[in-house]
């Protein structure tokens, strides 16, 4: 046997240590490789899950946009190139503004419902988006408000900016909003048009009433009644009728008493008349402001868009536009698959019914067997002497 200090012992000891070090290194490397492999597995699963979610989002987004444009087609009567032009403008707005393509398509629906032609809808959409942004309302509401107002006043699409500016200047200068003004205009616009009252003067009167605490549908209803009764008031004064505000001013100048105002406008609407009298100065200033400010909507929309929140919305719209690009590329293939599956189902109805019946029979058999077992257990339990189950359980515990 070699001595303890011999070269053999030294080599043997060093070899043993080297083997141990190698084993340790192998263990570390093996553990690291396992961790790397597991990490790749997790990454692969996460990537697959993300792909599934993204695919579902693309499909949902594409189908929603397609369905909305189908409604636009039905309401506008657009086909071929005209339908493509509507689709293109919706996609363009989705790619360049904070409003998505589908939201833009929803606005096109309202424009079509209001009787706008394809060309008018295309021309009106950008301005409608500006109103929605500046007025802080959704696109559908903006389209509804502008089309209702333009129709009531008999205005052409070229005057859409004029309508928008009346709404934005009034809502940003008085105690009201675009939505509340929209409610007011619905009640008074047809009468204002018949009585030759401009949209600017109508908006200014509604703004003046809003500053006096009368707004929304109440303001529209009250102003509508005042307009209708103002001719009678002019006759009572013995003057030529020149307009609502002019008549009320003449009544005030003539020193009419509350009783005379009451006779002219009635108990229900005397409050509206009194509010206009109190707001004459505001009415004059606001009327001039509305007429002079030709770019109110675009200016306010530009200010609002210069913010992180809107920029995030713009990014979302751009991403959705790219998702729609993907949907367009796979749509025809998906349609072929769906058509093929539908045709196969139609051809194999008997086979499907047979397999369905077989599956139902198997489920019935399994349920019957389960019921038999439960019945036997109940019978066994009922046959036990009273209290034996409890004793058995106590013994187990």
Tab-separated table of C-alpha atoms in Angstrom:
chain	number	residue	atom	x	y	z
A	1	UNK	CA	0.000	0.000	0.000
A	2	UNK	CA	1.459	3.400	-0.995
A	3	UNK	CA	2.541	5.843	1.653
A	4	UNK	CA	0.365	8.774	2.458
A	5	UNK	CA	2.786	11.239	0.950
A	6	UNK	CA	3.485	9.280	-2.235
A	7	UNK	CA	2.787	10.765	-5.701
A	8	UNK	CA	-0.002	8.218	-6.187
A	9	UNK	CA	-1.917	9.505	-3.211
A	10	UNK	CA	-1.449	13.103	-4.287
A	11	UNK	CA	-2.601	12.384	-7.839
A	12	UNK	CA	-5.514	10.326	-6.543
A	13	UNK	CA	-6.573	13.107	-4.215
A	14	UNK	CA	-6.296	15.736	-6.916
A	15	UNK	CA	-8.193	13.526	-9.374
A	16	UNK	CA	-10.942	12.992	-6.846
A	17	UNK	CA	-11.162	16.736	-6.212
A	18	UNK	CA	-11.223	17.436	-9.971
A	19	UNK	CA	-14.014	14.907	-10.425
A	20	UNK	CA	-15.937	16.573	-7.630
A	21	UNK	CA	-15.408	19.988	-9.170
A	22	UNK	CA	-16.508	18.653	-12.563
A	23	UNK	CA	-19.598	17.121	-11.003
A	24	UNK	CA	-20.406	20.422	-9.336
A	25	UNK	CA	-19.862	22.303	-12.600
A	26	UNK	CA	-22.007	19.801	-14.466
A	27	UNK	CA	-24.716	20.212	-11.859
A	28	UNK	CA	-24.579	24.003	-12.163
A	29	UNK	CA	-24.605	23.889	-15.976
A	30	UNK	CA	-27.387	21.302	-15.969
A	31	UNK	CA	-29.437	23.415	-13.576
A	32	UNK	CA	-28.822	26.514	-15.702
A	33	UNK	CA	-29.773	24.676	-18.875
A	34	UNK	CA	-32.968	23.458	-17.204
A	35	UNK	CA	-33.789	27.007	-16.188
A	36	UNK	CA	-33.074	28.284	-19.706
A	37	UNK	CA	-35.207	25.512	-21.203
A	38	UNK	CA	-38.047	26.306	-18.798
A	39	UNK	CA	-37.707	30.000	-19.599
A	40	UNK	CA	-37.970	29.244	-23.317
A	41	UNK	CA	-41.010	27.061	-22.636
A	42	UNK	CA	-42.676	29.856	-20.657
A	43	UNK	CA	-41.783	32.372	-23.373
A	44	UNK	CA	-43.163	30.058	-26.051
A	45	UNK	CA	-46.419	29.560	-24.137
A	46	UNK	CA	-46.694	33.317	-23.523
A	47	UNK	CA	-46.011	34.055	-27.192
A	48	UNK	CA	-48.617	31.499	-28.259
A	49	UNK	CA	-51.170	32.959	-25.842
A	50	UNK	CA	-50.414	36.490	-27.061
A	51	UNK	CA	-50.823	35.329	-30.667
A	52	UNK	CA	-54.217	33.791	-29.875
A	53	UNK	CA	-55.394	36.964	-28.120
A	54	UNK	CA	-54.094	39.186	-30.942
A	55	UNK	CA	-55.759	36.979	-33.561
A	56	UNK	CA	-59.058	37.162	-31.707
A	57	UNK	CA	-58.763	40.964	-31.399
A	58	UNK	CA	-57.999	41.311	-35.109
A	59	UNK	CA	-60.974	39.136	-36.025
A	60	UNK	CA	-63.358	40.979	-33.677
A	61	UNK	CA	-62.156	44.400	-34.840
A	62	UNK	CA	-62.397	43.475	-38.511
A	63	UNK	CA	-65.859	41.934	-38.199
A	64	UNK	CA	-67.169	44.953	-36.262
A	65	UNK	CA	-65.848	47.403	-38.864
A	66	UNK	CA	-67.229	45.312	-41.716
A	67	UNK	CA	-70.658	45.113	-40.029
A	68	UNK	CA	-70.755	48.884	-39.463
A	69	UNK	CA	-69.818	49.585	-43.076
A	70	UNK	CA	-72.540	47.174	-44.224
A	71	UNK	CA	-75.046	49.333	-42.329
A	72	UNK	CA	-73.553	52.459	-43.930
A	73	UNK	CA	-73.974	50.766	-47.308
A	74	UNK	CA	-77.607	49.910	-46.590
A	75	UNK	CA	-78.487	53.396	-45.332
A	76	UNK	CA	-76.576	55.350	-47.963
A	77	UNK	CA	-77.266	53.088	-50.932
A	78	UNK	CA	-73.557	53.193	-51.773
A	79	UNK	CA	-72.070	50.423	-53.910
A	80	UNK	CA	-68.836	49.754	-55.742
A	81	UNK	CA	-66.545	52.770	-55.909
A	82	UNK	CA	-68.775	54.974	-53.740
A	83	UNK	CA	-68.811	52.361	-50.957
A	84	UNK	CA	-65.045	52.023	-51.250
A	85	UNK	CA	-64.726	55.813	-50.955
A	86	UNK	CA	-66.719	55.743	-47.694
A	87	UNK	CA	-64.589	52.869	-46.407
A	88	UNK	CA	-61.422	54.743	-47.342
A	89	UNK	CA	-62.419	57.939	-45.503
A	90	UNK	CA	-63.314	55.954	-42.364
A	91	UNK	CA	-59.953	54.150	-42.533
A	92	UNK	CA	-58.112	57.423	-43.195
A	93	UNK	CA	-59.663	59.087	-40.141
A	94	UNK	CA	-58.795	56.016	-38.081
A	95	UNK	CA	-55.158	56.173	-39.191
A	96	UNK	CA	-54.698	59.929	-38.709
A	97	UNK	CA	-56.877	60.990	-35.744
A	98	UNK	CA	-57.752	59.836	-32.235
A	99	UNK	CA	-61.038	58.449	-33.577
A	100	UNK	CA	-60.869	54.824	-34.743
A	101	UNK	CA	-62.020	53.591	-38.143
A	102	UNK	CA	-65.042	51.925	-36.548
A	103	UNK	CA	-66.010	55.117	-34.694
A	104	UNK	CA	-65.687	57.047	-37.951
A	105	UNK	CA	-67.899	54.472	-39.652
A	106	UNK	CA	-70.506	54.952	-36.899
A	107	UNK	CA	-70.510	58.682	-37.678
A	108	UNK	CA	-71.012	57.898	-41.372
A	109	UNK	CA	-74.126	55.944	-40.380
A	110	UNK	CA	-75.709	59.052	-38.850
A	111	UNK	CA	-74.718	61.205	-41.807
A	112	UNK	CA	-76.312	58.675	-44.159
A	113	UNK	CA	-79.432	58.473	-41.979
A	114	UNK	CA	-79.771	62.264	-42.236
A	115	UNK	CA	-79.926	61.962	-46.015
A	116	UNK	CA	-76.361	63.020	-46.790
A	117	UNK	CA	-75.062	61.774	-50.125
A	118	UNK	CA	-71.799	59.832	-50.306
A	119	UNK	CA	-69.920	62.976	-51.353
A	120	UNK	CA	-71.538	65.042	-48.581
A	121	UNK	CA	-70.735	62.407	-45.954
A	122	UNK	CA	-67.098	62.262	-47.040
A	123	UNK	CA	-66.857	66.063	-46.911
A	124	UNK	CA	-68.618	66.293	-43.535
A	125	UNK	CA	-66.749	63.569	-41.640
A	126	UNK	CA	-63.510	65.490	-40.807
A	127	UNK	CA	-65.487	68.489	-39.494
A	128	UNK	CA	-67.712	66.138	-37.486
A	129	UNK	CA	-64.599	64.648	-35.878
A	130	UNK	CA	-63.406	68.154	-35.001
A	131	UNK	CA	-66.738	68.940	-33.315
A	132	UNK	CA	-66.615	65.690	-31.323
A	133	UNK	CA	-63.095	66.478	-30.116
A	134	UNK	CA	-63.712	70.155	-29.374
A	135	UNK	CA	-67.109	69.507	-27.781
A	136	UNK	CA	-65.929	66.445	-25.822
A	137	UNK	CA	-68.754	64.262	-27.155
A	138	UNK	CA	-68.719	60.940	-28.974
A	139	UNK	CA	-68.752	60.863	-32.759
A	140	UNK	CA	-72.286	59.529	-33.053
A	141	UNK	CA	-73.639	62.370	-30.893
A	142	UNK	CA	-71.658	64.966	-32.863
A	143	UNK	CA	-73.013	63.638	-36.159
A	144	UNK	CA	-76.555	63.517	-34.779
A	145	UNK	CA	-76.412	67.100	-33.467
A	146	UNK	CA	-74.986	68.649	-36.627
A	147	UNK	CA	-77.243	66.800	-39.062
A	148	UNK	CA	-80.385	67.606	-37.054
A	149	UNK	CA	-79.447	71.286	-36.859
A	150	UNK	CA	-78.458	71.592	-40.517
A	151	UNK	CA	-81.660	69.882	-41.635
A	152	UNK	CA	-83.822	72.122	-39.421
A	153	UNK	CA	-82.163	75.304	-40.751
A	154	UNK	CA	-82.046	74.044	-44.337
A	155	UNK	CA	-78.260	74.435	-44.518
A	156	UNK	CA	-75.945	72.746	-47.022
A	157	UNK	CA	-72.983	70.583	-46.035
A	158	UNK	CA	-70.636	73.416	-47.024
A	159	UNK	CA	-71.950	75.322	-43.992
A	160	UNK	CA	-71.107	72.573	-41.503
A	161	UNK	CA	-68.195	74.560	-40.069
A	162	UNK	CA	-70.568	77.465	-39.500
A	163	UNK	CA	-72.846	75.183	-37.462
A	164	UNK	CA	-69.924	73.714	-35.526
A	165	UNK	CA	-68.526	77.158	-34.712
A	166	UNK	CA	-71.910	78.301	-33.379
A	167	UNK	CA	-72.002	75.301	-31.038
A	168	UNK	CA	-68.375	75.527	-29.894
A	169	UNK	CA	-68.287	79.310	-29.401
A	170	UNK	CA	-71.555	79.237	-27.442
A	171	UNK	CA	-70.657	76.243	-25.270
A	172	UNK	CA	-67.185	77.617	-24.479
A	173	UNK	CA	-68.505	81.112	-23.662
A	174	UNK	CA	-71.624	80.341	-21.608
A	175	UNK	CA	-72.848	77.927	-18.959
A	176	UNK	CA	-73.855	75.107	-21.311
A	177	UNK	CA	-72.367	72.253	-23.356
A	178	UNK	CA	-72.545	70.964	-26.911
A	179	UNK	CA	-74.891	68.171	-25.824
A	180	UNK	CA	-77.246	70.532	-23.984
A	181	UNK	CA	-77.202	72.959	-26.908
A	182	UNK	CA	-78.102	70.059	-29.169
A	183	UNK	CA	-81.146	69.377	-26.985
A	184	UNK	CA	-82.097	73.058	-27.094
A	185	UNK	CA	-81.775	73.303	-30.882
A	186	UNK	CA	-83.995	70.259	-31.406
A	187	UNK	CA	-86.857	72.147	-29.771
A	188	UNK	CA	-86.388	75.555	-31.407
A	189	UNK	CA	-84.479	75.168	-34.711
A	190	UNK	CA	-87.482	74.485	-37.012
A	191	UNK	CA	-89.338	77.530	-35.663
A	192	UNK	CA	-86.209	79.707	-35.860
A	193	UNK	CA	-85.757	78.760	-39.506
A	194	UNK	CA	-89.383	79.554	-40.381
A	195	UNK	CA	-89.118	82.916	-38.601
A	196	UNK	CA	-85.830	83.723	-40.403
A	197	UNK	CA	-83.747	83.756	-37.212
A	198	UNK	CA	-80.141	82.852	-38.044
A	199	UNK	CA	-78.330	79.976	-36.387
A	200	UNK	CA	-75.899	82.491	-34.838
A	201	UNK	CA	-78.692	84.508	-33.198
A	202	UNK	CA	-80.477	81.351	-32.076
A	203	UNK	CA	-77.276	80.011	-30.512
A	204	UNK	CA	-76.623	83.367	-28.814
A	205	UNK	CA	-80.141	83.453	-27.326
A	206	UNK	CA	-79.758	79.877	-26.057
A	207	UNK	CA	-76.353	80.775	-24.613
A	208	UNK	CA	-77.827	83.835	-22.886
A	209	UNK	CA	-80.587	81.683	-21.399
A	210	UNK	CA	-78.011	79.121	-20.246
A	211	UNK	CA	-76.114	81.849	-18.398
A	212	UNK	CA	-79.401	82.638	-16.645
A	213	UNK	CA	-79.805	78.988	-15.622
A	214	UNK	CA	-82.216	77.916	-18.373
A	215	UNK	CA	-80.625	75.271	-20.579
A	216	UNK	CA	-81.126	72.032	-22.477
A	217	UNK	CA	-84.607	71.096	-23.644
A	218	UNK	CA	-86.143	73.633	-21.259
A	219	UNK	CA	-84.320	76.501	-22.984
A	220	UNK	CA	-85.299	75.250	-26.436
A	221	UNK	CA	-88.953	74.848	-25.481
A	222	UNK	CA	-89.081	78.256	-23.799
A	223	UNK	CA	-87.359	80.079	-26.662
A	224	UNK	CA	-89.602	78.329	-29.182
A	225	UNK	CA	-92.676	79.661	-27.360
A	226	UNK	CA	-91.194	83.169	-27.075
A	227	UNK	CA	-90.486	83.228	-30.820
A	228	UNK	CA	-94.032	82.176	-31.647
A	229	UNK	CA	-95.579	84.729	-29.254
A	230	UNK	CA	-93.261	87.620	-30.164
A	231	UNK	CA	-95.360	88.554	-33.227
A	232	UNK	CA	-98.389	88.946	-30.987
A	233	UNK	CA	-96.314	91.167	-28.686
A	234	UNK	CA	-95.272	93.338	-31.666
A	235	UNK	CA	-98.939	93.703	-32.623
A	236	UNK	CA	-99.760	94.699	-29.031
A	237	UNK	CA	-96.998	97.331	-29.244
A	238	UNK	CA	-98.256	98.518	-32.614
A	239	UNK	CA	-94.817	98.117	-34.238
A	240	UNK	CA	-93.543	96.259	-37.287
A	241	UNK	CA	-92.130	92.860	-36.344
A	242	UNK	CA	-88.334	92.757	-36.730
A	243	UNK	CA	-87.426	89.768	-34.585
A	244	UNK	CA	-87.678	88.223	-31.135
A	245	UNK	CA	-84.961	90.184	-29.357
A	246	UNK	CA	-85.894	93.422	-31.134
A	247	UNK	CA	-89.517	93.025	-30.010
A	248	UNK	CA	-88.578	92.316	-26.390
A	249	UNK	CA	-86.235	95.326	-26.434
A	250	UNK	CA	-89.069	97.503	-27.732
A	251	UNK	CA	-91.320	96.199	-24.946
A	252	UNK	CA	-88.662	97.097	-22.373
A	253	UNK	CA	-88.088	100.556	-23.909
A	254	UNK	CA	-91.837	101.168	-23.872
A	255	UNK	CA	-91.829	100.488	-20.136
A	256	UNK	CA	-94.115	97.507	-20.234
A	257	UNK	CA	-95.142	96.184	-16.863
A	258	UNK	CA	-94.909	92.594	-15.676
A	259	UNK	CA	-98.632	92.228	-16.344
A	260	UNK	CA	-98.185	93.227	-19.989
A	261	UNK	CA	-95.249	90.810	-20.396
A	262	UNK	CA	-97.448	88.131	-18.838
A	263	UNK	CA	-100.236	88.835	-21.323
A	264	UNK	CA	-97.819	88.635	-24.248
A	265	UNK	CA	-95.938	85.455	-23.317
A	266	UNK	CA	-98.105	83.639	-20.771
A	267	UNK	CA	-97.314	82.479	-17.257
A	268	UNK	CA	-95.380	79.404	-18.424
A	269	UNK	CA	-92.837	81.344	-20.484
A	270	UNK	CA	-92.550	84.687	-18.699
A	271	UNK	CA	-89.378	83.400	-17.006
A	272	UNK	CA	-87.714	82.857	-20.405
A	273	UNK	CA	-88.631	86.367	-21.567
A	274	UNK	CA	-87.327	87.885	-18.329
A	275	UNK	CA	-84.044	85.956	-18.680
A	276	UNK	CA	-83.541	87.346	-22.201
A	277	UNK	CA	-84.151	90.890	-20.947
A	278	UNK	CA	-81.524	90.382	-18.232
A	279	UNK	CA	-79.021	88.977	-20.755
A	280	UNK	CA	-79.314	91.574	-23.575
A	281	UNK	CA	-75.674	92.634	-23.253
A	282	UNK	CA	-74.394	89.034	-23.203
A	283	UNK	CA	-76.579	88.237	-26.205
A	284	UNK	CA	-75.098	91.072	-28.283
A	285	UNK	CA	-71.508	90.180	-27.374
A	286	UNK	CA	-72.028	86.474	-28.018
A	287	UNK	CA	-73.742	87.062	-31.369
A	288	UNK	CA	-70.767	89.089	-32.585
A	289	UNK	CA	-68.303	86.545	-31.208
A	290	UNK	CA	-70.022	83.663	-33.020
A	291	UNK	CA	-70.081	85.562	-36.313
A	292	UNK	CA	-66.447	86.653	-36.089
A	293	UNK	CA	-64.870	83.399	-34.885
A	294	UNK	CA	-64.694	81.346	-38.085
A	295	UNK	CA	-62.205	78.738	-36.798
A	296	UNK	CA	-63.429	78.159	-33.239
A	297	UNK	CA	-63.932	74.422	-33.674
A	298	UNK	CA	-60.593	73.681	-35.337
A	299	UNK	CA	-58.708	75.894	-32.863
A	300	UNK	CA	-60.199	74.209	-29.788
A	301	UNK	CA	-59.814	70.727	-31.272
A	302	UNK	CA	-56.133	71.443	-31.942
A	303	UNK	CA	-55.582	72.530	-28.330
A	304	UNK	CA	-57.299	69.420	-26.949
A	305	UNK	CA	-55.338	67.117	-29.255
A	306	UNK	CA	-52.064	68.489	-27.910
A	307	UNK	CA	-52.215	66.215	-24.843
A	308	UNK	CA	-50.871	62.813	-23.795
A	309	UNK	CA	-54.334	61.313	-23.410
A	310	UNK	CA	-55.331	62.132	-26.978
A	311	UNK	CA	-51.921	61.051	-28.310
A	312	UNK	CA	-52.451	57.649	-26.660
A	313	UNK	CA	-55.841	57.426	-28.384
A	314	UNK	CA	-54.170	58.310	-31.690
A	315	UNK	CA	-51.654	55.494	-31.130
A	316	UNK	CA	-54.495	53.063	-30.407
A	317	UNK	CA	-56.249	54.142	-33.612
A	318	UNK	CA	-53.067	53.609	-35.649
A	319	UNK	CA	-52.600	50.125	-34.152
A	320	UNK	CA	-56.217	49.279	-34.944
A	321	UNK	CA	-55.696	50.484	-38.510
A	322	UNK	CA	-52.771	48.064	-38.904
A	323	UNK	CA	-54.910	45.282	-37.432
A	324	UNK	CA	-57.557	46.039	-40.055
A	325	UNK	CA	-54.836	45.703	-42.718
A	326	UNK	CA	-54.143	42.180	-41.433
A	327	UNK	CA	-57.862	41.382	-41.385
A	328	UNK	CA	-58.210	42.509	-45.006
A	329	UNK	CA	-55.394	40.159	-46.031
A	330	UNK	CA	-56.860	37.059	-44.339
A	331	UNK	CA	-60.569	37.839	-44.822
A	332	UNK	CA	-60.966	36.009	-48.140
A	333	UNK	CA	-59.228	32.892	-46.796
A	334	UNK	CA	-61.347	32.913	-43.642
A	335	UNK	CA	-64.475	33.315	-45.724
A	336	UNK	CA	-63.509	30.294	-47.852
A	337	UNK	CA	-62.999	28.223	-44.701
A	338	UNK	CA	-66.349	29.270	-43.234
A	339	UNK	CA	-68.115	28.658	-46.556
A	340	UNK	CA	-66.482	25.233	-46.827
A	341	UNK	CA	-67.454	24.281	-43.272
A	342	UNK	CA	-71.025	25.429	-43.846
A	343	UNK	CA	-71.231	23.397	-47.066
A	344	UNK	CA	-69.810	20.310	-45.302
A	345	UNK	CA	-72.351	20.644	-42.480
A	346	UNK	CA	-75.188	20.983	-44.998
A	347	UNK	CA	-73.991	17.832	-46.801
A	348	UNK	CA	-73.498	15.771	-43.657
A	349	UNK	CA	-76.540	16.636	-41.591
A	350	UNK	CA	-77.470	12.958	-41.143
A	351	UNK	CA	-73.956	12.033	-40.018
A	352	UNK	CA	-73.879	14.943	-37.555
A	353	UNK	CA	-77.284	13.974	-36.173
A	354	UNK	CA	-76.152	10.349	-35.848
A	355	UNK	CA	-72.964	11.283	-33.974
A	356	UNK	CA	-74.906	13.714	-31.800
A	357	UNK	CA	-77.453	11.015	-30.916
A	358	UNK	CA	-74.637	8.582	-30.107
A	359	UNK	CA	-73.009	11.129	-27.815
A	360	UNK	CA	-76.325	11.828	-26.085
A	361	UNK	CA	-76.918	8.082	-25.602
A	362	UNK	CA	-73.485	7.694	-23.987
A	363	UNK	CA	-74.197	10.589	-21.639
A	364	UNK	CA	-77.570	9.064	-20.747
A	365	UNK	CA	-75.919	5.691	-20.047
A	366	UNK	CA	-73.311	7.302	-17.804
A	367	UNK	CA	-75.955	9.289	-15.925
A	368	UNK	CA	-78.101	6.160	-15.482
A	369	UNK	CA	-75.142	4.209	-14.068
A	370	UNK	CA	-74.340	7.069	-11.697
A	371	UNK	CA	-77.964	7.217	-10.572
A	372	UNK	CA	-77.976	3.467	-9.895
A	373	UNK	CA	-74.889	3.781	-7.691
A	374	UNK	CA	-76.394	6.686	-5.764
A	375	UNK	CA	-79.651	4.774	-5.307
A	376	UNK	CA	-77.799	1.735	-3.900
A	377	UNK	CA	-75.821	3.952	-1.526
A	378	UNK	CA	-79.034	5.560	-0.301
A	379	UNK	CA	-80.631	2.139	0.220
A	380	UNK	CA	-77.576	0.973	2.175
A	381	UNK	CA	-77.581	4.116	4.307
A	382	UNK	CA	-81.318	3.852	5.031
A	383	UNK	CA	-80.853	0.224	6.163
A	384	UNK	CA	-78.228	1.098	8.800
A	385	UNK	CA	-79.368	1.253	12.444
A	386	UNK	CA	-79.994	4.820	13.576
A	387	UNK	CA	-76.859	6.458	15.000
A	388	UNK	CA	-74.388	3.894	13.647
A	389	UNK	CA	-73.004	6.268	11.041
A	390	UNK	CA	-72.363	8.931	13.668
A	391	UNK	CA	-70.627	6.462	15.967
A	392	UNK	CA	-68.493	5.216	13.102
A	393	UNK	CA	-67.424	8.730	12.266
A	394	UNK	CA	-66.549	9.482	15.904
A	395	UNK	CA	-64.450	6.335	15.985
A	396	UNK	CA	-62.592	7.414	12.888
A	397	UNK	CA	-61.923	10.851	14.359
